Amino acid sequence: MKILLSAYACEPWRGSEPDVGFQTMLTLAAEHQVWVLTRSNNLASLQSYLETDDRSANITLVGIDLGPTALRLKRWGTLGQLWYYDRWQKLAGSRGVEMSKQVDFDVAYHITFAAYWMRAGIAVVDLPLILGPIGGGVDPPLPLVTELGWRGMLEDLIRVPGRRLVALLPAVRLGPKRASLIFVNNAQTRARVEHLTEAPVEILPNPTAVKVPGDLGPRNPNRQIFFVARLVAWKGAALAIRAMRYVRTPDAQLVLNGEGPDRSRLERLIQRWGLTHKVILAGQVERQDLLRALGSAGVLVHPALHEEGGNAVAEALAMEVPAVCLKWGGPSVTTTLFPSVPSVAVDVSTPERTARAIAHALDSMLDVQRPRTGVTQKATLDYQNTILDAVTKVGGRATGSVPPLSE
């Protein structure tokens, strides 16, 4: 089949969203011809990689971007990035319409930074449409909103109602309305999406699209507790630091990998609680170096307050590194896809009770030294098979060659 794939983020080994787009592209190209609409600045790394991949014969890259003025506006923080993404999606829709006049596509597929409250540009193309996995439906749990800090709480006071209002715009509603199938990251987002569409809505966490190195060798875990995320309030680094007040394992250290605007607040918390000897701010680390270091960590902690998927959780579990997260949003769903690797999803309560529960879980993980038995990619294989099956069914349903998707 011929697939029009819209992947705003699509680069090899550049982090979560770019890798989701990249791996999805490769998966589809294993069995189909794929035309990839992506940002122009992704082309160089994609072309370099595809020079050594047999699937390149099935991939046509189409880079698009807005002009210099729009690119400058994109640098104006979150609002600038959201505005640019919406304009890029509109441009992708126009380019997709033009391309469909030249290529007899069977399916359109929209992925990366996909959310129920954002425009899916290629929804304007007259093709069977697959969306997702999409997110955007997870709100922070009320008992833990103070962990966001005043700045984070103000942002969420705007973000939560703002997303619901934007989701009502006609250009945004068009995607769910025209979709033949929608994948979502978790049950909370599914609840938001189901009333917007008549299409089947299935849970498929996009973190399972991401691959990790397969040559890690024996696992000799240390006493480090890894946190891997941008340092923004909702990722939960403050809660991880709070939990370190109660971790009893000797020599245990929390290593915060990432940079972001919440760093100064986290530094103040570390000083206030006297944890300078137990918490390390490692900053931004190159992805390949980070994955190798993560593979030797004793445990990953990811107490995000409104995470849609949790790529770091999937990466850790794929390397058989135990994980601790909240029983909230996407990470707790992701842990269920790696049943052979220990993980704990902590119930949400007050900040102190939740922190103590996280600390107890971390101690239990560090207490048992588990050797690596062999890197597992079963969850990734399941993801690949699911989207390949979906493309076949949606494309076939349009021509009447296969039965329709079950509702």
mmCIF file of C-alpha atoms in Angstrom:
data_model
loop_
_atom_site.group_PDB
_atom_site.id
_atom_site.type_symbol
_atom_site.label_atom_id
_atom_site.label_comp_id
_atom_site.label_asym_id
_atom_site.label_seq_id
_atom_site.Cartn_x
_atom_site.Cartn_y
_atom_site.Cartn_z
ATOM 1 C CA MET A 1 0.000 0.000 0.000
ATOM 2 C CA LYS A 2 0.938 3.656 -0.350
ATOM 3 C CA ILE A 3 0.898 5.597 2.907
ATOM 4 C CA LEU A 4 1.049 9.340 3.516
ATOM 5 C CA LEU A 5 2.718 9.704 6.928
ATOM 6 C CA SER A 6 2.706 13.082 8.681
ATOM 7 C CA ALA A 7 5.472 13.059 11.307
ATOM 8 C CA TYR A 8 6.416 16.551 12.492
ATOM 9 C CA ALA A 9 9.124 14.983 14.683
ATOM 10 C CA CYS A 10 11.075 12.246 12.912
ATOM 11 C CA GLU A 11 14.796 11.749 13.534
ATOM 12 C CA PRO A 12 17.002 8.820 14.556
ATOM 13 C CA TRP A 13 18.321 8.711 18.117
ATOM 14 C CA ARG A 14 17.183 12.208 19.067
ATOM 15 C CA GLY A 15 14.851 11.490 21.959
ATOM 16 C CA SER A 16 11.286 10.442 22.565
ATOM 17 C CA GLU A 17 8.987 12.080 20.012
ATOM 18 C CA PRO A 18 11.491 12.118 17.122
ATOM 19 C CA ASP A 19 12.221 8.446 17.724
ATOM 20 C CA VAL A 20 8.510 7.556 17.757
ATOM 21 C CA GLY A 21 8.117 9.143 14.324
ATOM 22 C CA PHE A 22 11.336 7.532 13.095
ATOM 23 C CA GLN A 23 10.528 4.016 14.282
ATOM 24 C CA THR A 24 6.957 4.233 12.983
ATOM 25 C CA MET A 25 8.270 5.285 9.576
ATOM 26 C CA LEU A 26 10.651 2.299 9.473
ATOM 27 C CA THR A 27 7.940 -0.092 10.624
ATOM 28 C CA LEU A 28 5.532 1.007 7.897
ATOM 29 C CA ALA A 29 8.275 0.950 5.256
ATOM 30 C CA ALA A 30 9.022 -2.700 6.011
ATOM 31 C CA GLU A 31 5.808 -3.652 4.194
ATOM 32 C CA HIS A 32 4.525 -0.541 2.410
ATOM 33 C CA GLN A 33 5.615 2.504 0.421
ATOM 34 C CA VAL A 34 5.714 5.551 2.682
ATOM 35 C CA TRP A 35 5.785 9.253 1.838
ATOM 36 C CA VAL A 36 6.917 11.107 4.971
ATOM 37 C CA LEU A 37 5.906 14.711 5.583
ATOM 38 C CA THR A 38 8.298 16.055 8.211
ATOM 39 C CA ARG A 39 10.220 19.189 9.143
ATOM 40 C CA SER A 40 12.954 20.173 6.711
ATOM 41 C CA ASN A 41 15.609 20.211 9.433
ATOM 42 C CA ASN A 42 15.025 16.475 9.996
ATOM 43 C CA LEU A 43 16.049 15.535 6.457
ATOM 44 C CA ALA A 44 19.839 15.450 6.816
ATOM 45 C CA SER A 45 19.907 12.939 9.678
ATOM 46 C CA LEU A 46 17.173 10.826 8.071
ATOM 47 C CA GLN A 47 18.953 10.685 4.718
ATOM 48 C CA SER A 48 22.225 9.795 6.415
ATOM 49 C CA TYR A 49 20.609 6.900 8.273
ATOM 50 C CA LEU A 50 18.658 5.607 5.300
ATOM 51 C CA GLU A 51 21.832 5.271 3.218
ATOM 52 C CA THR A 52 22.484 2.033 5.121
ATOM 53 C CA ASP A 53 18.918 0.754 5.536
ATOM 54 C CA ASP A 54 17.261 -1.504 2.954
ATOM 55 C CA ARG A 55 13.871 0.029 3.727
ATOM 56 C CA SER A 56 15.004 3.308 2.165
ATOM 57 C CA ALA A 57 13.682 2.112 -1.201
ATOM 58 C CA ASN A 58 10.164 2.341 0.240
ATOM 59 C CA ILE A 59 10.603 5.798 1.788
ATOM 60 C CA THR A 60 10.156 9.202 0.164
ATOM 61 C CA LEU A 61 11.054 12.136 2.409
ATOM 62 C CA VAL A 62 9.245 15.442 1.975
ATOM 63 C CA GLY A 63 10.553 18.269 4.144
ATOM 64 C CA ILE A 64 8.429 21.340 4.771
ATOM 65 C CA ASP A 65 8.802 24.338 7.065
ATOM 66 C CA LEU A 66 7.481 27.844 7.452
ATOM 67 C CA GLY A 67 9.511 30.934 6.642
ATOM 68 C CA PRO A 68 12.189 32.734 8.706
ATOM 69 C CA THR A 69 9.703 34.997 10.517
ATOM 70 C CA ALA A 70 7.647 32.029 11.690
ATOM 71 C CA LEU A 71 10.793 30.196 12.792
ATOM 72 C CA ARG A 72 11.772 33.206 14.904
ATOM 73 C CA LEU A 73 8.319 33.288 16.492
ATOM 74 C CA LYS A 74 8.692 29.576 17.286
ATOM 75 C CA ARG A 75 11.430 30.495 19.757
ATOM 76 C CA TRP A 76 8.991 32.509 21.883
ATOM 77 C CA GLY A 77 8.478 29.806 24.475
ATOM 78 C CA THR A 78 5.634 27.300 24.639
ATOM 79 C CA LEU A 79 3.058 29.531 22.973
ATOM 80 C CA GLY A 80 5.393 30.177 20.064
ATOM 81 C CA GLN A 81 6.037 26.457 19.619
ATOM 82 C CA LEU A 82 2.320 25.625 19.740
ATOM 83 C CA TRP A 83 1.522 28.342 17.219
ATOM 84 C CA TYR A 84 4.283 27.113 14.900
ATOM 85 C CA TYR A 85 3.121 23.488 15.205
ATOM 86 C CA ASP A 86 -0.425 24.470 14.249
ATOM 87 C CA ARG A 87 0.777 26.490 11.245
ATOM 88 C CA TRP A 88 3.041 23.608 10.209
ATOM 89 C CA GLN A 89 0.102 21.202 10.397
ATOM 90 C CA LYS A 90 -1.961 23.489 8.190
ATOM 91 C CA LEU A 91 0.906 23.575 5.674
ATOM 92 C CA ALA A 92 1.213 19.775 5.861
ATOM 93 C CA GLY A 93 -2.472 19.495 5.006
ATOM 94 C CA SER A 94 -2.054 21.681 1.914
ATOM 95 C CA ARG A 95 1.017 19.759 0.794
ATOM 96 C CA GLY A 96 -0.765 16.456 1.429
ATOM 97 C CA VAL A 97 -3.654 17.514 -0.824
ATOM 98 C CA GLU A 98 -1.170 18.396 -3.584
ATOM 99 C CA MET A 99 0.674 15.097 -3.195
ATOM 100 C CA SER A 100 -2.553 13.082 -3.295
ATOM 101 C CA LYS A 101 -3.189 14.413 -6.809
ATOM 102 C CA GLN A 102 0.082 12.846 -7.945
ATOM 103 C CA VAL A 103 0.171 9.673 -5.828
ATOM 104 C CA ASP A 104 -2.701 7.241 -5.381
ATOM 105 C CA PHE A 105 -2.387 6.933 -1.587
ATOM 106 C CA ASP A 106 -4.328 4.276 0.328
ATOM 107 C CA VAL A 107 -4.027 5.615 3.901
ATOM 108 C CA ALA A 108 -3.076 8.849 5.688
ATOM 109 C CA TYR A 109 -1.372 8.487 9.072
ATOM 110 C CA HIS A 110 -0.781 11.326 11.586
ATOM 111 C CA ILE A 111 1.751 10.858 14.388
ATOM 112 C CA THR A 112 4.177 12.667 16.788
ATOM 113 C CA PHE A 113 3.204 15.504 19.120
ATOM 114 C CA ALA A 114 -0.314 14.303 18.339
ATOM 115 C CA ALA A 115 -2.967 15.389 20.838
ATOM 116 C CA TYR A 116 -6.752 15.400 20.818
ATOM 117 C CA TRP A 117 -6.683 19.192 21.178
ATOM 118 C CA MET A 118 -4.249 19.827 18.290
ATOM 119 C CA ARG A 119 -4.844 20.049 14.551
ATOM 120 C CA ALA A 120 -4.040 16.999 12.416
ATOM 121 C CA GLY A 121 -3.177 18.746 9.152
ATOM 122 C CA ILE A 122 -3.564 15.781 6.811
ATOM 123 C CA ALA A 123 -7.155 15.282 7.963
ATOM 124 C CA VAL A 124 -8.092 17.532 5.035
ATOM 125 C CA VAL A 125 -6.792 14.917 2.579
ATOM 126 C CA ASP A 126 -9.576 12.705 1.244
ATOM 127 C CA LEU A 127 -8.125 9.418 2.521
ATOM 128 C CA PRO A 128 -8.841 6.855 5.251
ATOM 129 C CA LEU A 129 -7.139 8.387 8.294
ATOM 130 C CA ILE A 130 -5.324 6.880 11.288
ATOM 131 C CA LEU A 131 -4.488 9.148 14.208
ATOM 132 C CA GLY A 132 -1.972 8.537 16.916
ATOM 133 C CA PRO A 133 -1.154 7.358 19.374
ATOM 134 C CA ILE A 134 -2.424 10.720 20.577
ATOM 135 C CA GLY A 135 -2.437 12.247 24.028
ATOM 136 C CA GLY A 136 -3.495 15.383 25.847
ATOM 137 C CA GLY A 137 -6.182 14.002 28.134
ATOM 138 C CA VAL A 138 -4.259 13.573 31.396
ATOM 139 C CA ASP A 139 -4.656 16.316 34.008
ATOM 140 C CA PRO A 140 -2.570 16.546 37.215
ATOM 141 C CA PRO A 141 -4.046 14.756 40.252
ATOM 142 C CA LEU A 142 -5.531 17.313 42.631
ATOM 143 C CA PRO A 143 -3.753 16.014 45.778
ATOM 144 C CA LEU A 144 -0.384 16.694 44.136
ATOM 145 C CA VAL A 145 -0.910 20.031 42.396
ATOM 146 C CA THR A 146 1.238 21.837 44.974
ATOM 147 C CA GLU A 147 4.221 19.808 43.702
ATOM 148 C CA LEU A 148 4.029 21.918 40.551
ATOM 149 C CA GLY A 149 5.157 25.040 42.391
ATOM 150 C CA TRP A 150 3.466 28.399 41.870
ATOM 151 C CA ARG A 151 4.673 28.708 38.281
ATOM 152 C CA GLY A 152 3.586 25.180 37.373
ATOM 153 C CA MET A 153 0.181 25.640 39.011
ATOM 154 C CA LEU A 154 -0.360 28.873 37.079
ATOM 155 C CA GLU A 155 0.582 27.146 33.823
ATOM 156 C CA ASP A 156 -1.842 24.307 34.480
ATOM 157 C CA LEU A 157 -4.572 26.721 35.481
ATOM 158 C CA ILE A 158 -4.326 27.975 31.905
ATOM 159 C CA ARG A 159 -3.420 24.692 30.240
ATOM 160 C CA VAL A 160 -6.253 22.463 31.469
ATOM 161 C CA PRO A 161 -9.263 24.585 30.403
ATOM 162 C CA GLY A 162 -7.329 25.964 27.432
ATOM 163 C CA ARG A 163 -6.864 22.526 25.875
ATOM 164 C CA ARG A 164 -10.539 21.700 26.236
ATOM 165 C CA LEU A 165 -11.560 24.932 24.555
ATOM 166 C CA VAL A 166 -9.079 24.572 21.694
ATOM 167 C CA ALA A 167 -10.328 21.006 21.127
ATOM 168 C CA LEU A 168 -13.702 22.477 20.120
ATOM 169 C CA LEU A 169 -12.310 24.432 17.160
ATOM 170 C CA PRO A 170 -13.531 23.096 13.780
ATOM 171 C CA ALA A 171 -9.997 22.600 12.416
ATOM 172 C CA VAL A 172 -9.108 20.498 15.460
ATOM 173 C CA ARG A 173 -12.347 18.499 15.519
ATOM 174 C CA LEU A 174 -11.873 17.545 11.864
ATOM 175 C CA GLY A 175 -9.217 14.932 12.711
ATOM 176 C CA PRO A 176 -11.319 12.806 15.100
ATOM 177 C CA LYS A 177 -14.389 13.361 12.928
ATOM 178 C CA ARG A 178 -12.718 11.993 9.777
ATOM 179 C CA ALA A 179 -10.593 9.303 11.413
ATOM 180 C CA SER A 180 -11.089 5.644 10.596
ATOM 181 C CA LEU A 181 -9.107 4.577 13.674
ATOM 182 C CA ILE A 182 -7.613 6.462 16.618
ATOM 183 C CA PHE A 183 -4.857 5.191 18.883
ATOM 184 C CA VAL A 184 -4.490 6.846 22.312
ATOM 185 C CA ASN A 185 -1.819 6.557 24.982
ATOM 186 C CA ASN A 186 -4.026 5.922 27.996
ATOM 187 C CA ALA A 187 -7.559 5.596 29.342
ATOM 188 C CA GLN A 188 -7.848 9.242 30.395
ATOM 189 C CA THR A 189 -7.190 10.453 26.864
ATOM 190 C CA ARG A 190 -9.552 7.821 25.474
ATOM 191 C CA ALA A 191 -12.317 9.271 27.650
ATOM 192 C CA ARG A 192 -11.669 12.700 26.095
ATOM 193 C CA VAL A 193 -11.598 11.385 22.539
ATOM 194 C CA GLU A 194 -14.498 8.937 22.425
ATOM 195 C CA HIS A 195 -17.202 11.594 22.371
ATOM 196 C CA LEU A 196 -15.459 13.394 19.471
ATOM 197 C CA THR A 197 -15.493 10.494 17.009
ATOM 198 C CA GLU A 198 -17.378 7.510 15.697
ATOM 199 C CA ALA A 199 -14.127 5.666 14.959
ATOM 200 C CA PRO A 200 -12.739 2.875 17.139
ATOM 201 C CA VAL A 201 -10.455 4.259 19.872
ATOM 202 C CA GLU A 202 -7.738 1.867 21.048
ATOM 203 C CA ILE A 203 -5.023 2.216 23.686
ATOM 204 C CA LEU A 204 -1.518 1.869 22.225
ATOM 205 C CA PRO A 205 1.189 3.637 24.268
ATOM 206 C CA ASN A 206 3.635 5.264 21.869
ATOM 207 C CA PRO A 207 6.677 4.760 24.173
ATOM 208 C CA THR A 208 6.721 1.140 23.045
ATOM 209 C CA ALA A 209 7.701 2.325 19.542
ATOM 210 C CA VAL A 210 11.122 3.368 20.838
ATOM 211 C CA LYS A 211 14.072 0.983 20.610
ATOM 212 C CA VAL A 212 17.068 0.767 22.934
ATOM 213 C CA PRO A 213 20.612 -0.520 22.283
ATOM 214 C CA GLY A 214 20.767 -4.291 21.986
ATOM 215 C CA ASP A 215 24.419 -4.747 23.010
ATOM 216 C CA LEU A 216 24.289 -3.775 26.664
ATOM 217 C CA GLY A 217 25.910 -6.948 27.988
ATOM 218 C CA PRO A 218 25.430 -8.251 31.544
ATOM 219 C CA ARG A 219 23.476 -6.058 33.910
ATOM 220 C CA ASN A 220 25.400 -5.004 37.004
ATOM 221 C CA PRO A 221 23.081 -2.487 38.655
ATOM 222 C CA ASN A 222 24.432 0.250 40.860
ATOM 223 C CA ARG A 223 22.745 2.267 43.608
ATOM 224 C CA GLN A 224 21.740 5.139 41.366
ATOM 225 C CA ILE A 225 18.102 6.143 40.975
ATOM 226 C CA PHE A 226 17.682 7.664 37.536
ATOM 227 C CA PHE A 227 15.239 10.411 36.610
ATOM 228 C CA VAL A 228 15.128 11.106 32.857
ATOM 229 C CA ALA A 229 13.047 14.046 31.605
ATOM 230 C CA ARG A 230 13.040 17.749 30.909
ATOM 231 C CA LEU A 231 13.148 19.717 34.140
ATOM 232 C CA VAL A 232 9.630 21.096 33.908
ATOM 233 C CA ALA A 233 7.334 21.060 36.908
ATOM 234 C CA TRP A 234 4.843 18.458 35.709
ATOM 235 C CA LYS A 235 7.529 15.814 35.110
ATOM 236 C CA GLY A 236 7.644 15.319 38.882
ATOM 237 C CA ALA A 237 11.316 15.862 39.703
ATOM 238 C CA ALA A 238 10.297 17.770 42.866
ATOM 239 C CA LEU A 239 8.354 14.724 44.049
ATOM 240 C CA ALA A 240 11.331 12.470 43.310
ATOM 241 C CA ILE A 241 13.556 14.764 45.376
ATOM 242 C CA ARG A 242 11.010 14.779 48.206
ATOM 243 C CA ALA A 243 11.042 10.959 48.163
ATOM 244 C CA MET A 244 14.821 10.936 48.660
ATOM 245 C CA ARG A 245 14.238 12.256 52.190
ATOM 246 C CA TYR A 246 12.846 8.824 53.031
ATOM 247 C CA VAL A 247 15.020 6.458 50.980
ATOM 248 C CA ARG A 248 16.920 4.223 53.404
ATOM 249 C CA THR A 249 19.213 2.342 51.025
ATOM 250 C CA PRO A 250 22.842 3.211 51.890
ATOM 251 C CA ASP A 251 24.701 5.146 49.182
ATOM 252 C CA ALA A 252 21.546 5.583 47.076
ATOM 253 C CA GLN A 253 21.708 8.666 44.849
ATOM 254 C CA LEU A 254 19.070 10.323 42.699
ATOM 255 C CA VAL A 255 20.525 11.408 39.337
ATOM 256 C CA LEU A 256 18.399 13.996 37.538
ATOM 257 C CA ASN A 257 19.144 13.795 33.804
ATOM 258 C CA GLY A 258 17.785 16.760 31.899
ATOM 259 C CA GLU A 259 17.581 20.535 31.765
ATOM 260 C CA GLY A 260 14.687 22.954 31.902
ATOM 261 C CA PRO A 261 13.101 25.991 33.545
ATOM 262 C CA ASP A 262 12.353 24.154 36.801
ATOM 263 C CA ARG A 263 16.026 23.599 37.611
ATOM 264 C CA SER A 264 16.414 26.592 39.952
ATOM 265 C CA ARG A 265 13.389 25.514 42.023
ATOM 266 C CA LEU A 266 14.785 21.983 42.255
ATOM 267 C CA GLU A 267 18.150 23.326 43.395
ATOM 268 C CA ARG A 268 16.391 25.234 46.195
ATOM 269 C CA LEU A 269 14.512 22.094 47.278
ATOM 270 C CA ILE A 270 17.741 20.090 47.377
ATOM 271 C CA GLN A 271 19.349 22.745 49.597
ATOM 272 C CA ARG A 272 16.273 23.152 51.819
ATOM 273 C CA TRP A 273 16.033 19.426 52.538
ATOM 274 C CA GLY A 274 19.780 18.891 52.960
ATOM 275 C CA LEU A 275 20.043 16.447 50.074
ATOM 276 C CA THR A 276 23.128 17.745 48.268
ATOM 277 C CA HIS A 277 24.879 14.436 48.969
ATOM 278 C CA LYS A 278 21.929 12.374 47.701
ATOM 279 C CA VAL A 279 20.797 14.254 44.575
ATOM 280 C CA ILE A 280 22.896 14.950 41.466
ATOM 281 C CA LEU A 281 21.849 17.387 38.747
ATOM 282 C CA ALA A 282 23.531 15.781 35.746
ATOM 283 C CA GLY A 283 22.160 18.191 33.122
ATOM 284 C CA GLN A 284 21.550 17.265 29.502
ATOM 285 C CA VAL A 285 23.241 14.051 28.391
ATOM 286 C CA GLU A 286 23.645 12.724 24.837
ATOM 287 C CA ARG A 287 20.985 10.116 24.162
ATOM 288 C CA GLN A 288 23.260 7.132 23.502
ATOM 289 C CA ASP A 289 25.371 7.920 26.589
ATOM 290 C CA LEU A 290 22.215 8.375 28.625
ATOM 291 C CA LEU A 291 20.752 5.018 27.562
ATOM 292 C CA ARG A 292 23.938 3.182 28.440
ATOM 293 C CA ALA A 293 24.083 4.851 31.842
ATOM 294 C CA LEU A 294 20.400 4.111 32.412
ATOM 295 C CA GLY A 295 21.056 0.446 31.633
ATOM 296 C CA SER A 296 23.318 0.245 34.699
ATOM 297 C CA ALA A 297 21.027 2.181 37.054
ATOM 298 C CA GLY A 298 19.458 0.441 40.001
ATOM 299 C CA VAL A 299 15.995 1.834 39.270
ATOM 300 C CA LEU A 300 14.177 4.544 37.285
ATOM 301 C CA VAL A 301 11.808 6.926 39.045
ATOM 302 C CA HIS A 302 9.253 8.768 36.913
ATOM 303 C CA PRO A 303 6.570 10.408 39.109
ATOM 304 C CA ALA A 304 5.140 12.645 36.364
ATOM 305 C CA LEU A 305 1.887 14.394 37.203
ATOM 306 C CA HIS A 306 0.309 14.358 33.747
ATOM 307 C CA GLU A 307 2.474 12.217 31.487
ATOM 308 C CA GLU A 308 0.761 10.791 28.417
ATOM 309 C CA GLY A 309 3.104 7.892 27.696
ATOM 310 C CA GLY A 310 6.447 7.928 29.467
ATOM 311 C CA ASN A 311 9.176 6.997 26.993
ATOM 312 C CA ALA A 312 11.817 6.861 29.702
ATOM 313 C CA VAL A 313 9.768 4.215 31.505
ATOM 314 C CA ALA A 314 9.576 2.043 28.376
ATOM 315 C CA GLU A 315 13.291 2.496 27.702
ATOM 316 C CA ALA A 316 14.210 1.480 31.242
ATOM 317 C CA LEU A 317 11.953 -1.566 31.278
ATOM 318 C CA ALA A 318 13.185 -2.661 27.843
ATOM 319 C CA MET A 319 16.676 -2.761 29.394
ATOM 320 C CA GLU A 320 15.276 -4.638 32.426
ATOM 321 C CA VAL A 321 15.762 -1.670 34.736
ATOM 322 C CA PRO A 322 12.950 -1.595 37.353
ATOM 323 C CA ALA A 323 10.688 1.454 37.297
ATOM 324 C CA VAL A 324 8.647 3.390 39.850
ATOM 325 C CA CYS A 325 5.909 5.769 38.711
ATOM 326 C CA LEU A 326 2.527 7.071 39.782
ATOM 327 C CA LYS A 327 -0.654 5.127 39.166
ATOM 328 C CA TRP A 328 -1.763 7.981 36.959
ATOM 329 C CA GLY A 329 -1.692 8.663 33.231
ATOM 330 C CA GLY A 330 0.444 6.844 30.709
ATOM 331 C CA PRO A 331 3.479 5.492 32.620
ATOM 332 C CA SER A 332 1.394 3.072 34.668
ATOM 333 C CA VAL A 333 -0.077 1.737 31.396
ATOM 334 C CA THR A 334 3.391 1.354 29.899
ATOM 335 C CA THR A 335 4.578 -0.731 32.864
ATOM 336 C CA THR A 336 1.884 -3.341 32.172
ATOM 337 C CA LEU A 337 3.450 -4.030 28.768
ATOM 338 C CA PHE A 338 6.653 -5.315 30.404
ATOM 339 C CA PRO A 339 5.290 -7.929 32.840
ATOM 340 C CA SER A 340 8.624 -9.712 33.263
ATOM 341 C CA VAL A 341 10.365 -6.595 34.629
ATOM 342 C CA PRO A 342 9.576 -5.369 38.169
ATOM 343 C CA SER A 343 7.777 -2.057 38.412
ATOM 344 C CA VAL A 344 5.630 -0.254 40.957
ATOM 345 C CA ALA A 345 2.844 2.225 40.218
ATOM 346 C CA VAL A 346 2.306 4.200 43.425
ATOM 347 C CA ASP A 347 -1.176 5.336 44.454
ATOM 348 C CA VAL A 348 -1.711 9.090 44.403
ATOM 349 C CA SER A 349 -2.139 10.692 47.822
ATOM 350 C CA THR A 350 -0.800 13.777 49.599
ATOM 351 C CA PRO A 351 2.741 14.847 48.644
ATOM 352 C CA GLU A 352 4.240 13.423 51.846
ATOM 353 C CA ARG A 353 2.399 10.091 51.669
ATOM 354 C CA THR A 354 3.117 9.715 47.988
ATOM 355 C CA ALA A 355 6.801 10.529 48.530
ATOM 356 C CA ARG A 356 7.048 7.938 51.310
ATOM 357 C CA ALA A 357 5.387 5.335 49.083
ATOM 358 C CA ILE A 358 7.809 6.136 46.253
ATOM 359 C CA ALA A 359 10.752 5.849 48.672
ATOM 360 C CA HIS A 360 9.528 2.470 49.913
ATOM 361 C CA ALA A 361 9.214 1.233 46.325
ATOM 362 C CA LEU A 362 12.694 2.519 45.460
ATOM 363 C CA ASP A 363 14.223 0.770 48.473
ATOM 364 C CA SER A 364 12.541 -2.488 47.530
ATOM 365 C CA MET A 365 13.924 -2.276 43.987
ATOM 366 C CA LEU A 366 17.461 -1.404 45.118
ATOM 367 C CA ASP A 367 17.438 -4.154 47.716
ATOM 368 C CA VAL A 368 17.353 -6.921 45.098
ATOM 369 C CA GLN A 369 20.164 -7.046 42.543
ATOM 370 C CA ARG A 370 18.684 -8.575 39.395
ATOM 371 C CA PRO A 371 21.060 -9.641 36.618
ATOM 372 C CA ARG A 372 20.036 -8.912 33.053
ATOM 373 C CA THR A 373 18.558 -11.989 31.415
ATOM 374 C CA GLY A 374 18.440 -10.552 27.894
ATOM 375 C CA VAL A 375 17.096 -7.306 26.448
ATOM 376 C CA THR A 376 13.438 -7.708 25.527
ATOM 377 C CA GLN A 377 11.727 -5.865 22.698
ATOM 378 C CA LYS A 378 8.407 -7.712 22.810
ATOM 379 C CA ALA A 379 6.463 -4.512 23.511
ATOM 380 C CA THR A 380 8.083 -2.869 20.492
ATOM 381 C CA LEU A 381 7.229 -5.844 18.290
ATOM 382 C CA ASP A 382 3.637 -5.676 19.516
ATOM 383 C CA TYR A 383 3.517 -1.965 18.633
ATOM 384 C CA GLN A 384 4.874 -2.618 15.166
ATOM 385 C CA ASN A 385 2.441 -5.457 14.504
ATOM 386 C CA THR A 386 -0.480 -3.380 15.757
ATOM 387 C CA ILE A 387 0.123 -0.433 13.427
ATOM 388 C CA LEU A 388 0.878 -2.679 10.451
ATOM 389 C CA ASP A 389 -2.356 -4.549 11.068
ATOM 390 C CA ALA A 390 -4.234 -1.251 11.441
ATOM 391 C CA VAL A 391 -2.904 0.118 8.149
ATOM 392 C CA THR A 392 -3.849 -3.081 6.360
ATOM 393 C CA LYS A 393 -7.367 -3.078 7.793
ATOM 394 C CA VAL A 394 -8.053 0.627 7.304
ATOM 395 C CA GLY A 395 -6.658 0.642 3.782
ATOM 396 C CA GLY A 396 -8.416 -2.583 2.930
ATOM 397 C CA ARG A 397 -11.707 -1.404 4.370
ATOM 398 C CA ALA A 398 -11.637 1.535 1.950
ATOM 399 C CA THR A 399 -11.431 -0.883 -0.987
ATOM 400 C CA GLY A 400 -13.619 -3.539 0.563
ATOM 401 C CA SER A 401 -10.847 -6.143 0.478
ATOM 402 C CA VAL A 402 -10.865 -6.965 4.184
ATOM 403 C CA PRO A 403 -13.509 -6.923 6.939
ATOM 404 C CA PRO A 404 -14.024 -3.644 8.802
ATOM 405 C CA LEU A 405 -12.312 -2.980 12.121
ATOM 406 C CA SER A 406 -14.250 -4.282 15.070
ATOM 407 C CA GLU A 407 -15.871 -1.586 17.108
#
